[in-house]
Amino acid sequence: EYGQRGMYCRGEEHEVTLTWSLTSGKRIVKLDNNEVYFSLGKRTEMKFECAFQIKGNHTIKLVANVALSIASPTKEYRQFEMFL
C-alpha cells in the first residue's frame, strides 16, 4: 500500500514564534525555541518579511503586518502569513 492515512501521514510538527518589539524595532524568529532570524528595523516599519530554511531543504517565509488594516479593500488581508 502506498502512503498512510490519518495521524500517521502528518509528518513532523514544529513551532514558529515571531517576537516583534514595536518600541525597539527588534524582530526575532524562533523555530522550536531556537533562534533562526534576528533583525533590527526602524520603529516606523509597518511590515516584516523573512525566510529561512529548515530540514529537508524546505523554506519557511513569514509575512507580518503591525496591525490589521481598517482600510483594507478585501477580506483576504491577513496580519500574519506563513508559507512553506
CSV table of C-alpha atoms in Angstrom, one decimal:
chain,number,residue,atom,x,y,z
A,1,GLU,CA,0.0,0.0,0.0
A,2,TYR,CA,1.3,3.5,-0.9
A,3,GLY,CA,1.1,6.3,1.7
A,4,GLN,CA,-0.6,6.5,5.0
A,5,ARG,CA,-3.8,8.0,6.4
A,6,GLY,CA,-4.9,9.9,9.5
A,7,MET,CA,-2.4,10.8,12.1
A,8,TYR,CA,0.3,8.5,10.5
A,9,CYS,CA,0.7,10.8,7.5
A,10,ARG,CA,1.2,14.1,9.4
A,11,GLY,CA,5.0,14.2,9.3
A,12,GLU,CA,6.8,16.5,11.7
A,13,GLU,CA,5.3,19.3,13.8
A,14,HIS,CA,7.2,22.5,14.5
A,15,GLU,CA,6.6,25.7,16.4
A,16,VAL,CA,7.5,29.1,14.8
A,17,THR,CA,7.5,32.1,17.0
A,18,LEU,CA,7.8,35.8,16.0
A,19,THR,CA,8.6,38.4,18.6
A,20,TRP,CA,8.5,41.9,17.2
A,21,SER,CA,9.1,44.9,19.5
A,22,LEU,CA,7.4,48.0,18.1
A,23,THR,CA,9.4,50.1,20.6
A,24,SER,CA,12.9,49.0,19.7
A,25,GLY,CA,12.3,47.5,16.3
A,26,LYS,CA,13.9,44.2,17.2
A,27,ARG,CA,12.4,41.1,15.4
A,28,ILE,CA,13.3,37.6,16.5
A,29,VAL,CA,12.1,34.4,14.8
A,30,LYS,CA,12.5,31.1,16.6
A,31,LEU,CA,11.9,27.6,15.3
A,32,ASP,CA,11.3,25.0,18.0
A,33,ASN,CA,12.7,27.6,20.5
A,34,ASN,CA,16.0,28.0,18.5
A,35,GLU,CA,16.7,31.5,17.1
A,36,VAL,CA,16.8,31.3,13.3
A,37,TYR,CA,16.4,35.0,12.4
A,38,PHE,CA,17.2,38.4,14.1
A,39,SER,CA,17.0,41.9,12.7
A,40,LEU,CA,16.8,45.4,14.0
A,41,GLY,CA,14.4,47.5,11.9
A,42,LYS,CA,13.1,51.1,12.1
A,43,ARG,CA,10.3,51.8,14.5
A,44,THR,CA,8.2,53.2,11.7
A,45,GLU,CA,8.2,49.9,9.7
A,46,MET,CA,4.8,48.5,9.3
A,47,LYS,CA,5.6,45.2,7.6
A,48,PHE,CA,8.1,42.4,8.3
A,49,GLU,CA,9.2,39.6,6.0
A,50,CYS,CA,11.8,36.9,6.4
A,51,ALA,CA,12.6,33.5,5.1
A,52,PHE,CA,14.7,30.7,6.4
A,53,GLN,CA,15.4,27.1,5.6
A,54,ILE,CA,14.5,24.0,7.6
A,55,LYS,CA,15.4,20.4,7.5
A,56,GLY,CA,14.6,18.6,4.2
A,57,ASN,CA,15.6,21.7,2.2
A,58,HIS,CA,12.3,23.4,2.8
A,59,THR,CA,11.9,27.2,3.2
A,60,ILE,CA,9.6,28.9,5.6
A,61,LYS,CA,8.6,32.5,4.7
A,62,LEU,CA,6.9,34.8,7.3
A,63,VAL,CA,5.0,37.9,6.5
A,64,ALA,CA,3.7,40.1,9.3
A,65,ASN,CA,1.9,43.5,9.4
A,66,VAL,CA,1.9,45.7,12.5
A,67,ALA,CA,-1.9,45.7,12.7
A,68,LEU,CA,-5.0,44.8,10.7
A,69,SER,CA,-5.8,47.4,8.1
A,70,ILE,CA,-9.1,49.1,8.6
A,71,ALA,CA,-8.9,50.4,5.1
A,72,SER,CA,-8.3,47.0,3.6
A,73,PRO,CA,-10.4,46.7,0.4
A,74,THR,CA,-10.6,42.9,0.7
A,75,LYS,CA,-11.3,40.4,3.4
A,76,GLU,CA,-8.2,38.5,2.2
A,77,TYR,CA,-5.9,40.8,4.2
A,78,ARG,CA,-4.1,38.9,6.9
A,79,GLN,CA,-2.0,40.3,9.8
A,80,PHE,CA,0.2,37.2,9.7
A,81,GLU,CA,1.0,34.7,7.0
A,82,MET,CA,3.4,31.7,6.8
A,83,PHE,CA,4.4,29.9,3.6
A,84,LEU,CA,6.1,26.6,3.4
